[in-house]
Amino acid sequence: MLNAFQKICAASYAGADFHHVADLEDARACGDTLFTFLMIELSTAEGCDNRDEALRRLNMAIASIEEVIEACRILQGKRASVMPSAGESPQ
Protein backbone atom coordinates (compact mmCIF):
# COMPACT_ATOMS: atom_id res chain seq x y z
CA MET A 1 0.00 0.00 0.00
CA LEU A 2 1.30 3.43 -0.91
CA ASN A 3 1.35 6.45 1.36
CA ALA A 4 0.12 9.87 0.20
CA PHE A 5 3.57 10.98 -1.01
CA GLN A 6 4.10 7.83 -3.06
CA LYS A 7 0.64 8.26 -4.59
CA ILE A 8 1.56 11.82 -5.58
CA CYS A 9 4.80 10.55 -7.09
CA ALA A 10 3.06 7.81 -9.07
CA ALA A 11 0.39 10.23 -10.29
CA SER A 12 2.83 12.93 -11.39
CA TYR A 13 6.10 11.24 -12.43
CA ALA A 14 6.76 11.02 -16.20
CA GLY A 15 3.44 12.49 -17.21
CA ALA A 16 1.52 10.12 -14.93
CA ASP A 17 2.80 7.05 -16.81
CA PHE A 18 2.95 5.21 -13.48
CA HIS A 19 -0.41 6.29 -12.01
CA HIS A 20 -1.49 2.63 -11.90
CA VAL A 21 1.25 1.61 -9.42
CA ALA A 22 -0.29 0.21 -6.24
CA ASP A 23 2.78 -0.82 -4.21
CA LEU A 24 6.60 -0.94 -4.26
CA GLU A 25 6.63 -4.24 -6.12
CA ASP A 26 4.62 -2.62 -8.92
CA ALA A 27 7.08 0.29 -8.90
CA ARG A 28 10.06 -2.07 -9.21
CA ALA A 29 8.35 -3.98 -12.02
CA CYS A 30 8.02 -0.79 -14.09
CA GLY A 31 11.75 -0.87 -14.81
CA ASP A 32 12.34 2.86 -14.24
CA THR A 33 15.04 2.96 -11.58
CA LEU A 34 14.65 6.67 -10.83
CA PHE A 35 10.93 6.19 -10.24
CA THR A 36 11.66 3.18 -8.03
CA PHE A 37 14.24 5.19 -6.08
CA LEU A 38 11.75 8.00 -5.48
CA MET A 39 9.05 5.57 -4.40
CA ILE A 40 11.42 3.92 -1.91
CA GLU A 41 12.63 7.28 -0.57
CA LEU A 42 9.04 8.41 -0.06
CA SER A 43 7.97 5.21 1.70
CA THR A 44 6.76 5.13 5.27
CA ALA A 45 9.04 2.14 5.88
CA GLU A 46 12.00 4.42 5.11
CA GLY A 47 10.75 7.04 7.58
CA CYS A 48 8.94 9.37 5.22
CA ASP A 49 5.89 10.14 7.30
CA ASN A 50 5.16 13.84 6.78
CA ARG A 51 5.25 16.56 4.15
CA ASP A 52 8.44 18.20 5.43
CA GLU A 53 10.29 14.88 5.36
CA ALA A 54 9.04 14.13 1.84
CA LEU A 55 10.21 17.53 0.62
CA ARG A 56 13.57 17.14 2.39
CA ARG A 57 14.14 13.79 0.70
CA LEU A 58 13.14 15.10 -2.72
CA ASN A 59 15.43 18.11 -2.32
CA MET A 60 18.31 15.81 -1.34
CA ALA A 61 17.68 13.75 -4.48
CA ILE A 62 17.62 16.91 -6.60
CA ALA A 63 20.92 18.05 -5.06
CA SER A 64 22.53 14.68 -5.77
CA ILE A 65 21.34 14.69 -9.37
CA GLU A 66 22.56 18.26 -9.84
CA GLU A 67 26.02 17.21 -8.57
CA VAL A 68 26.16 14.47 -11.19
CA ILE A 69 24.97 16.88 -13.90
CA GLU A 70 27.71 19.35 -12.96
CA ALA A 71 30.36 16.62 -12.94
CA CYS A 72 29.24 15.53 -16.42
CA ARG A 73 29.39 19.13 -17.66
CA ILE A 74 32.91 19.52 -16.29
CA LEU A 75 33.99 16.25 -17.89
CA GLN A 76 32.37 17.22 -21.18
CA GLY A 77 34.13 20.59 -21.06
CA LYS A 78 37.49 18.93 -20.51
CA ARG A 79 36.91 16.56 -23.40
CA ALA A 80 35.71 19.36 -25.68
CA SER A 81 38.90 21.31 -25.03
CA VAL A 82 40.98 18.47 -26.44
CA MET A 83 40.24 18.21 -30.15
CA PRO A 84 40.60 14.71 -31.57
CA SER A 85 42.95 14.11 -34.49
CA ALA A 86 41.50 13.53 -37.96
CA GLY A 87 39.71 10.19 -38.11
CA GLU A 88 39.76 9.87 -34.32
CA SER A 89 36.49 9.91 -32.42
CA PRO A 90 36.08 11.91 -29.20
CA GLN A 91 36.20 9.87 -26.00
PDB file of N, CA and C in Angstrom:
ATOM      1  N   MET A   1       0.842  -1.187   0.000  1.00  0.00           N
ATOM      2  CA  MET A   1       0.000   0.000   0.000  1.00  0.00           C
ATOM      3  C   MET A   1       0.886   1.249   0.000  1.00  0.00           C
ATOM      4  N   LEU A   2       0.522   2.202  -0.786  1.00  0.00           N
ATOM      5  CA  LEU A   2       1.296   3.433  -0.906  1.00  0.00           C
ATOM      6  C   LEU A   2       0.808   4.485   0.076  1.00  0.00           C
ATOM      7  N   ASN A   3       1.752   5.308   0.538  1.00  0.00           N
ATOM      8  CA  ASN A   3       1.348   6.454   1.359  1.00  0.00           C
ATOM      9  C   ASN A   3       0.998   7.623   0.424  1.00  0.00           C
ATOM     10  N   ALA A   4       0.571   8.724   0.999  1.00  0.00           N
ATOM     11  CA  ALA A   4       0.118   9.871   0.202  1.00  0.00           C
ATOM     12  C   ALA A   4       1.221  10.416  -0.706  1.00  0.00           C
ATOM     13  N   PHE A   5       2.460  10.418  -0.237  1.00  0.00           N
ATOM     14  CA  PHE A   5       3.566  10.977  -1.015  1.00  0.00           C
ATOM     15  C   PHE A   5       3.926  10.066  -2.192  1.00  0.00           C
ATOM     16  N   GLN A   6       3.861   8.780  -1.974  1.00  0.00           N
ATOM     17  CA  GLN A   6       4.096   7.829  -3.059  1.00  0.00           C
ATOM     18  C   GLN A   6       2.983   7.920  -4.107  1.00  0.00           C
ATOM     19  N   LYS A   7       1.758   8.113  -3.650  1.00  0.00           N
ATOM     20  CA  LYS A   7       0.642   8.263  -4.592  1.00  0.00           C
ATOM     21  C   LYS A   7       0.826   9.508  -5.451  1.00  0.00           C
ATOM     22  N   ILE A   8       1.284  10.590  -4.834  1.00  0.00           N
ATOM     23  CA  ILE A   8       1.558  11.824  -5.582  1.00  0.00           C
ATOM     24  C   ILE A   8       2.664  11.570  -6.605  1.00  0.00           C
ATOM     25  N   CYS A   9       3.696  10.864  -6.187  1.00  0.00           N
ATOM     26  CA  CYS A   9       4.803  10.551  -7.095  1.00  0.00           C
ATOM     27  C   CYS A   9       4.309   9.724  -8.275  1.00  0.00           C
ATOM     28  N   ALA A  10       3.561   8.681  -7.999  1.00  0.00           N
ATOM     29  CA  ALA A  10       3.058   7.808  -9.067  1.00  0.00           C
ATOM     30  C   ALA A  10       2.135   8.567 -10.012  1.00  0.00           C
ATOM     31  N   ALA A  11       1.353   9.480  -9.474  1.00  0.00           N
ATOM     32  CA  ALA A  11       0.385  10.226 -10.289  1.00  0.00           C
ATOM     33  C   ALA A  11       1.026  11.349 -11.091  1.00  0.00           C
ATOM     34  N   SER A  12       2.239  11.774 -10.714  1.00  0.00           N
ATOM     35  CA  SER A  12       2.832  12.927 -11.387  1.00  0.00           C
ATOM     36  C   SER A  12       4.116  12.620 -12.149  1.00  0.00           C
ATOM     37  N   TYR A  13       4.816  11.567 -11.804  1.00  0.00           N
ATOM     38  CA  TYR A  13       6.096  11.235 -12.429  1.00  0.00           C
ATOM     39  C   TYR A  13       5.892  10.853 -13.895  1.00  0.00           C
ATOM     40  N   ALA A  14       6.742  11.366 -14.763  1.00  0.00           N
ATOM     41  CA  ALA A  14       6.763  11.017 -16.195  1.00  0.00           C
ATOM     42  C   ALA A  14       5.390  11.142 -16.841  1.00  0.00           C
ATOM     43  N   GLY A  15       4.741  12.253 -16.593  1.00  0.00           N
ATOM     44  CA  GLY A  15       3.441  12.487 -17.214  1.00  0.00           C
ATOM     45  C   GLY A  15       2.372  11.516 -16.764  1.00  0.00           C
ATOM     46  N   ALA A  16       2.484  11.053 -15.543  1.00  0.00           N
ATOM     47  CA  ALA A  16       1.520  10.115 -14.930  1.00  0.00           C
ATOM     48  C   ALA A  16       1.555   8.726 -15.576  1.00  0.00           C
ATOM     49  N   ASP A  17       2.672   8.383 -16.207  1.00  0.00           N
ATOM     50  CA  ASP A  17       2.805   7.053 -16.806  1.00  0.00           C
ATOM     51  C   ASP A  17       2.680   5.927 -15.780  1.00  0.00           C
ATOM     52  N   PHE A  18       2.945   6.238 -14.511  1.00  0.00           N
ATOM     53  CA  PHE A  18       2.948   5.208 -13.475  1.00  0.00           C
ATOM     54  C   PHE A  18       1.795   5.365 -12.482  1.00  0.00           C
ATOM     55  N   HIS A  19       0.737   6.039 -12.900  1.00  0.00           N
ATOM     56  CA  HIS A  19      -0.406   6.288 -12.008  1.00  0.00           C
ATOM     57  C   HIS A  19      -1.054   4.999 -11.511  1.00  0.00           C
ATOM     58  N   HIS A  20      -0.880   3.913 -12.235  1.00  0.00           N
ATOM     59  CA  HIS A  20      -1.486   2.627 -11.896  1.00  0.00           C
ATOM     60  C   HIS A  20      -0.760   1.877 -10.775  1.00  0.00           C
ATOM     61  N   VAL A  21       0.442   2.322 -10.409  1.00  0.00           N
ATOM     62  CA  VAL A  21       1.251   1.609  -9.424  1.00  0.00           C
ATOM     63  C   VAL A  21       0.530   1.584  -8.073  1.00  0.00           C
ATOM     64  N   ALA A  22       0.446   0.380  -7.491  1.00  0.00           N
ATOM     65  CA  ALA A  22      -0.290   0.207  -6.236  1.00  0.00           C
ATOM     66  C   ALA A  22       0.617  -0.081  -5.047  1.00  0.00           C
ATOM     67  N   ASP A  23       1.857  -0.522  -5.310  1.00  0.00           N
ATOM     68  CA  ASP A  23       2.782  -0.824  -4.214  1.00  0.00           C
ATOM     69  C   ASP A  23       4.217  -0.801  -4.751  1.00  0.00           C
ATOM     70  N   LEU A  24       5.195  -1.011  -3.851  1.00  0.00           N
ATOM     71  CA  LEU A  24       6.598  -0.941  -4.260  1.00  0.00           C
ATOM     72  C   LEU A  24       6.966  -2.029  -5.257  1.00  0.00           C
ATOM     73  N   GLU A  25       6.353  -3.178  -5.152  1.00  0.00           N
ATOM     74  CA  GLU A  25       6.635  -4.242  -6.119  1.00  0.00           C
ATOM     75  C   GLU A  25       6.213  -3.815  -7.518  1.00  0.00           C
ATOM     76  N   ASP A  26       5.053  -3.166  -7.628  1.00  0.00           N
ATOM     77  CA  ASP A  26       4.617  -2.616  -8.917  1.00  0.00           C
ATOM     78  C   ASP A  26       5.631  -1.589  -9.426  1.00  0.00           C
ATOM     79  N   ALA A  27       6.115  -0.746  -8.517  1.00  0.00           N
ATOM     80  CA  ALA A  27       7.083   0.288  -8.900  1.00  0.00           C
ATOM     81  C   ALA A  27       8.356  -0.354  -9.433  1.00  0.00           C
ATOM     82  N   ARG A  28       8.855  -1.376  -8.753  1.00  0.00           N
ATOM     83  CA  ARG A  28      10.062  -2.066  -9.206  1.00  0.00           C
ATOM     84  C   ARG A  28       9.841  -2.720 -10.571  1.00  0.00           C
ATOM     85  N   ALA A  29       8.656  -3.271 -10.770  1.00  0.00           N
ATOM     86  CA  ALA A  29       8.345  -3.977 -12.020  1.00  0.00           C
ATOM     87  C   ALA A  29       8.273  -3.039 -13.224  1.00  0.00           C
ATOM     88  N   CYS A  30       8.106  -1.753 -12.989  1.00  0.00           N
ATOM     89  CA  CYS A  30       8.019  -0.787 -14.092  1.00  0.00           C
ATOM     90  C   CYS A  30       9.338  -0.638 -14.829  1.00  0.00           C
ATOM     91  N   GLY A  31      10.450  -0.927 -14.165  1.00  0.00           N
ATOM     92  CA  GLY A  31      11.754  -0.866 -14.813  1.00  0.00           C
ATOM     93  C   GLY A  31      12.392   0.509 -14.879  1.00  0.00           C
ATOM     94  N   ASP A  32      11.775   1.510 -14.284  1.00  0.00           N
ATOM     95  CA  ASP A  32      12.345   2.858 -14.241  1.00  0.00           C
ATOM     96  C   ASP A  32      13.016   3.025 -12.878  1.00  0.00           C
ATOM     97  N   THR A  33      14.337   2.967 -12.854  1.00  0.00           N
ATOM     98  CA  THR A  33      15.044   2.960 -11.578  1.00  0.00           C
ATOM     99  C   THR A  33      14.940   4.283 -10.826  1.00  0.00           C
ATOM    100  N   LEU A  34      14.828   5.388 -11.530  1.00  0.00           N
ATOM    101  CA  LEU A  34      14.648   6.668 -10.832  1.00  0.00           C
ATOM    102  C   LEU A  34      13.291   6.705 -10.151  1.00  0.00           C
ATOM    103  N   PHE A  35      12.262   6.262 -10.844  1.00  0.00           N
ATOM    104  CA  PHE A  35      10.933   6.187 -10.241  1.00  0.00           C
ATOM    105  C   PHE A  35      10.958   5.265  -9.019  1.00  0.00           C
ATOM    106  N   THR A  36      11.579   4.113  -9.159  1.00  0.00           N
ATOM    107  CA  THR A  36      11.661   3.177  -8.034  1.00  0.00           C
ATOM    108  C   THR A  36      12.381   3.817  -6.854  1.00  0.00           C
ATOM    109  N   PHE A  37      13.489   4.496  -7.134  1.00  0.00           N
ATOM    110  CA  PHE A  37      14.236   5.195  -6.083  1.00  0.00           C
ATOM    111  C   PHE A  37      13.343   6.196  -5.346  1.00  0.00           C
ATOM    112  N   LEU A  38      12.623   7.004  -6.105  1.00  0.00           N
ATOM    113  CA  LEU A  38      11.748   8.000  -5.481  1.00  0.00           C
ATOM    114  C   LEU A  38      10.669   7.331  -4.631  1.00  0.00           C
ATOM    115  N   MET A  39      10.099   6.270  -5.143  1.00  0.00           N
ATOM    116  CA  MET A  39       9.048   5.569  -4.402  1.00  0.00           C
ATOM    117  C   MET A  39       9.586   4.970  -3.104  1.00  0.00           C
ATOM    118  N   ILE A  40      10.803   4.460  -3.137  1.00  0.00           N
ATOM    119  CA  ILE A  40      11.419   3.925  -1.914  1.00  0.00           C
ATOM    120  C   ILE A  40      11.717   5.057  -0.937  1.00  0.00           C
ATOM    121  N   GLU A  41      12.306   6.137  -1.436  1.00  0.00           N
ATOM    122  CA  GLU A  41      12.635   7.280  -0.573  1.00  0.00           C
ATOM    123  C   GLU A  41      11.391   7.873   0.091  1.00  0.00           C
ATOM    124  N   LEU A  42      10.276   7.822  -0.595  1.00  0.00           N
ATOM    125  CA  LEU A  42       9.042   8.405  -0.061  1.00  0.00           C
ATOM    126  C   LEU A  42       8.220   7.416   0.768  1.00  0.00           C
ATOM    127  N   SER A  43       8.741   6.236   0.987  1.00  0.00           N
ATOM    128  CA  SER A  43       7.968   5.210   1.698  1.00  0.00           C
ATOM    129  C   SER A  43       7.977   5.434   3.212  1.00  0.00           C
ATOM    130  N   THR A  44       6.882   5.063   3.811  1.00  0.00           N
ATOM    131  CA  THR A  44       6.755   5.130   5.268  1.00  0.00           C
ATOM    132  C   THR A  44       7.790   4.232   5.930  1.00  0.00           C
ATOM    133  N   ALA A  45       8.055   3.078   5.334  1.00  0.00           N
ATOM    134  CA  ALA A  45       9.039   2.144   5.882  1.00  0.00           C
ATOM    135  C   ALA A  45      10.434   2.761   5.967  1.00  0.00           C
ATOM    136  N   GLU A  46      10.717   3.724   5.103  1.00  0.00           N
ATOM    137  CA  GLU A  46      12.003   4.423   5.113  1.00  0.00           C
ATOM    138  C   GLU A  46      11.961   5.685   5.982  1.00  0.00           C
ATOM    139  N   GLY A  47      10.851   5.913   6.670  1.00  0.00           N
ATOM    140  CA  GLY A  47      10.755   7.043   7.584  1.00  0.00           C
ATOM    141  C   GLY A  47      10.146   8.301   7.003  1.00  0.00           C
ATOM    142  N   CYS A  48       9.570   8.201   5.828  1.00  0.00           N
ATOM    143  CA  CYS A  48       8.937   9.369   5.218  1.00  0.00           C
ATOM    144  C   CYS A  48       7.476   9.404   5.655  1.00  0.00           C
ATOM    145  N   ASP A  49       7.229  10.172   6.706  1.00  0.00           N
ATOM    146  CA  ASP A  49       5.894  10.145   7.303  1.00  0.00           C
ATOM    147  C   ASP A  49       5.211  11.503   7.404  1.00  0.00           C
ATOM    148  N   ASN A  50       5.817  12.529   6.790  1.00  0.00           N
ATOM    149  CA  ASN A  50       5.159  13.836   6.782  1.00  0.00           C
ATOM    150  C   ASN A  50       5.665  14.656   5.593  1.00  0.00           C
ATOM    151  N   ARG A  51       4.961  15.724   5.310  1.00  0.00           N
ATOM    152  CA  ARG A  51       5.253  16.559   4.150  1.00  0.00           C
ATOM    153  C   ARG A  51       6.670  17.120   4.185  1.00  0.00           C
ATOM    154  N   ASP A  52       7.093  17.626   5.336  1.00  0.00           N
ATOM    155  CA  ASP A  52       8.435  18.197   5.433  1.00  0.00           C
ATOM    156  C   ASP A  52       9.512  17.167   5.132  1.00  0.00           C
ATOM    157  N   GLU A  53       9.320  15.946   5.621  1.00  0.00           N
ATOM    158  CA  GLU A  53      10.292  14.883   5.357  1.00  0.00           C
ATOM    159  C   GLU A  53      10.287  14.506   3.879  1.00  0.00           C
ATOM    160  N   ALA A  54       9.123  14.436   3.263  1.00  0.00           N
ATOM    161  CA  ALA A  54       9.035  14.126   1.840  1.00  0.00           C
ATOM    162  C   ALA A  54       9.780  15.188   1.027  1.00  0.00           C
ATOM    163  N   LEU A  55       9.545  16.447   1.339  1.00  0.00           N
ATOM    164  CA  LEU A  55      10.214  17.535   0.616  1.00  0.00           C
ATOM    165  C   LEU A  55      11.714  17.521   0.860  1.00  0.00           C
ATOM    166  N   ARG A  56      12.141  17.226   2.077  1.00  0.00           N
ATOM    167  CA  ARG A  56      13.568  17.142   2.394  1.00  0.00           C
ATOM    168  C   ARG A  56      14.230  16.054   1.546  1.00  0.00           C
ATOM    169  N   ARG A  57      13.588  14.903   1.475  1.00  0.00           N
ATOM    170  CA  ARG A  57      14.137  13.790   0.704  1.00  0.00           C
ATOM    171  C   ARG A  57      14.194  14.118  -0.788  1.00  0.00           C
ATOM    172  N   LEU A  58      13.148  14.728  -1.308  1.00  0.00           N
ATOM    173  CA  LEU A  58      13.143  15.103  -2.721  1.00  0.00           C
ATOM    174  C   LEU A  58      14.221  16.143  -3.013  1.00  0.00           C
ATOM    175  N   ASN A  59      14.390  17.099  -2.126  1.00  0.00           N
ATOM    176  CA  ASN A  59      15.428  18.114  -2.316  1.00  0.00           C
ATOM    177  C   ASN A  59      16.820  17.509  -2.252  1.00  0.00           C
ATOM    178  N   MET A  60      17.019  16.501  -1.388  1.00  0.00           N
ATOM    179  CA  MET A  60      18.314  15.813  -1.341  1.00  0.00           C
ATOM    180  C   MET A  60      18.567  15.074  -2.653  1.00  0.00           C
ATOM    181  N   ALA A  61      17.534  14.451  -3.199  1.00  0.00           N
ATOM    182  CA  ALA A  61      17.679  13.748  -4.476  1.00  0.00           C
ATOM    183  C   ALA A  61      18.015  14.736  -5.593  1.00  0.00           C
ATOM    184  N   ILE A  62      17.339  15.867  -5.599  1.00  0.00           N
ATOM    185  CA  ILE A  62      17.621  16.909  -6.597  1.00  0.00           C
ATOM    186  C   ILE A  62      19.070  17.356  -6.485  1.00  0.00           C
ATOM    187  N   ALA A  63      19.539  17.599  -5.269  1.00  0.00           N
ATOM    188  CA  ALA A  63      20.922  18.048  -5.061  1.00  0.00           C
ATOM    189  C   ALA A  63      21.915  16.997  -5.556  1.00  0.00           C
ATOM    190  N   SER A  64      21.638  15.744  -5.302  1.00  0.00           N
ATOM    191  CA  SER A  64      22.528  14.679  -5.771  1.00  0.00           C
ATOM    192  C   SER A  64      22.554  14.609  -7.289  1.00  0.00           C
ATOM    193  N   ILE A  65      21.407  14.723  -7.906  1.00  0.00           N
ATOM    194  CA  ILE A  65      21.336  14.686  -9.369  1.00  0.00           C
ATOM    195  C   ILE A  65      22.049  15.901  -9.965  1.00  0.00           C
ATOM    196  N   GLU A  66      21.878  17.060  -9.354  1.00  0.00           N
ATOM    197  CA  GLU A  66      22.558  18.263  -9.836  1.00  0.00           C
ATOM    198  C   GLU A  66      24.076  18.127  -9.738  1.00  0.00           C
ATOM    199  N   GLU A  67      24.575  17.453  -8.699  1.00  0.00           N
ATOM    200  CA  GLU A  67      26.016  17.213  -8.569  1.00  0.00           C
ATOM    201  C   GLU A  67      26.523  16.357  -9.725  1.00  0.00           C
ATOM    202  N   VAL A  68      25.769  15.339 -10.088  1.00  0.00           N
ATOM    203  CA  VAL A  68      26.157  14.473 -11.194  1.00  0.00           C
ATOM    204  C   VAL A  68      26.110  15.247 -12.514  1.00  0.00           C
ATOM    205  N   ILE A  69      25.077  16.062 -12.696  1.00  0.00           N
ATOM    206  CA  ILE A  69      24.974  16.881 -13.904  1.00  0.00           C
ATOM    207  C   ILE A  69      26.194  17.786 -14.024  1.00  0.00           C
ATOM    208  N   GLU A  70      26.561  18.443 -12.939  1.00  0.00           N
ATOM    209  CA  GLU A  70      27.709  19.352 -12.964  1.00  0.00           C
ATOM    210  C   GLU A  70      28.996  18.597 -13.259  1.00  0.00           C
ATOM    211  N   ALA A  71      29.165  17.422 -12.668  1.00  0.00           N
ATOM    212  CA  ALA A  71      30.361  16.625 -12.945  1.00  0.00           C
ATOM    213  C   ALA A  71      30.417  16.222 -14.419  1.00  0.00           C
ATOM    214  N   CYS A  72      29.277  15.876 -14.991  1.00  0.00           N
ATOM    215  CA  CYS A  72      29.239  15.530 -16.420  1.00  0.00           C
ATOM    216  C   CYS A  72      29.571  16.740 -17.276  1.00  0.00           C
ATOM    217  N   ARG A  73      29.073  17.905 -16.900  1.00  0.00           N
ATOM    218  CA  ARG A  73      29.390  19.127 -17.657  1.00  0.00           C
ATOM    219  C   ARG A  73      30.881  19.425 -17.611  1.00  0.00           C
ATOM    220  N   ILE A  74      31.465  19.269 -16.434  1.00  0.00           N
ATOM    221  CA  ILE A  74      32.907  19.517 -16.289  1.00  0.00           C
ATOM    222  C   ILE A  74      33.682  18.531 -17.149  1.00  0.00           C
ATOM    223  N   LEU A  75      33.320  17.265 -17.089  1.00  0.00           N
ATOM    224  CA  LEU A  75      33.992  16.253 -17.891  1.00  0.00           C
ATOM    225  C   LEU A  75      33.817  16.548 -19.372  1.00  0.00           C
ATOM    226  N   GLN A  76      32.628  16.902 -19.777  1.00  0.00           N
ATOM    227  CA  GLN A  76      32.374  17.220 -21.183  1.00  0.00           C
ATOM    228  C   GLN A  76      33.206  18.419 -21.615  1.00  0.00           C
ATOM    229  N   GLY A  77      33.322  19.418 -20.749  1.00  0.00           N
ATOM    230  CA  GLY A  77      34.128  20.592 -21.061  1.00  0.00           C
ATOM    231  C   GLY A  77      35.592  20.248 -21.236  1.00  0.00           C
ATOM    232  N   LYS A  78      36.091  19.350 -20.397  1.00  0.00           N
ATOM    233  CA  LYS A  78      37.487  18.928 -20.510  1.00  0.00           C
ATOM    234  C   LYS A  78      37.711  18.175 -21.808  1.00  0.00           C
ATOM    235  N   ARG A  79      36.767  17.329 -22.160  1.00  0.00           N
ATOM    236  CA  ARG A  79      36.909  16.558 -23.396  1.00  0.00           C
ATOM    237  C   ARG A  79      36.768  17.462 -24.615  1.00  0.00           C
ATOM    238  N   ALA A  80      35.911  18.450 -24.541  1.00  0.00           N
ATOM    239  CA  ALA A  80      35.714  19.357 -25.677  1.00  0.00           C
ATOM    240  C   ALA A  80      36.937  20.206 -25.915  1.00  0.00           C
ATOM    241  N   SER A  81      37.727  20.461 -24.872  1.00  0.00           N
ATOM    242  CA  SER A  81      38.902  21.307 -25.031  1.00  0.00           C
ATOM    243  C   SER A  81      40.059  20.568 -25.683  1.00  0.00           C
ATOM    244  N   VAL A  82      39.949  19.255 -25.777  1.00  0.00           N
ATOM    245  CA  VAL A  82      40.977  18.467 -26.441  1.00  0.00           C
ATOM    246  C   VAL A  82      40.382  17.959 -27.744  1.00  0.00           C
ATOM    247  N   MET A  83      40.770  18.575 -28.837  1.00  0.00           N
ATOM    248  CA  MET A  83      40.237  18.212 -30.148  1.00  0.00           C
ATOM    249  C   MET A  83      40.868  16.911 -30.631  1.00  0.00           C
ATOM    250  N   PRO A  84      40.050  15.967 -31.075  1.00  0.00           N
ATOM    251  CA  PRO A  84      40.597  14.708 -31.573  1.00  0.00           C
ATOM    252  C   PRO A  84      41.292  14.919 -32.924  1.00  0.00           C
ATOM    253  N   SER A  85      42.250  14.066 -33.210  1.00  0.00           N
ATOM    254  CA  SER A  85      42.948  14.108 -34.494  1.00  0.00           C
ATOM    255  C   SER A  85      41.995  13.648 -35.592  1.00  0.00           C
ATOM    256  N   ALA A  86      42.330  13.937 -36.828  1.00  0.00           N
ATOM    257  CA  ALA A  86      41.503  13.534 -37.961  1.00  0.00           C
ATOM    258  C   ALA A  86      41.282  12.027 -37.928  1.00  0.00           C
ATOM    259  N   GLY A  87      40.046  11.617 -38.109  1.00  0.00           N
ATOM    260  CA  GLY A  87      39.707  10.192 -38.109  1.00  0.00           C
ATOM    261  C   GLY A  87      39.555   9.595 -36.726  1.00  0.00           C
ATOM    262  N   GLU A  88      39.854  10.344 -35.699  1.00  0.00           N
ATOM    263  CA  GLU A  88      39.758   9.867 -34.321  1.00  0.00           C
ATOM    264  C   GLU A  88      38.439  10.354 -33.745  1.00  0.00           C
ATOM    265  N   SER A  89      37.760   9.495 -33.028  1.00  0.00           N
ATOM    266  CA  SER A  89      36.493   9.913 -32.423  1.00  0.00           C
ATOM    267  C   SER A  89      36.738  10.430 -31.018  1.00  0.00           C
ATOM    268  N   PRO A  90      35.914  11.402 -30.556  1.00  0.00           N
ATOM    269  CA  PRO A  90      36.076  11.914 -29.198  1.00  0.00           C
ATOM    270  C   PRO A  90      35.776  10.824 -28.185  1.00  0.00           C
ATOM    271  N   GLN A  91      36.403  10.855 -27.069  1.00  0.00           N
ATOM    272  CA  GLN A  91      36.198   9.866 -26.001  1.00  0.00           C
ATOM    273  C   GLN A  91      34.930  10.113 -25.265  1.00  0.00           C
TER     274      GLN A  91
END
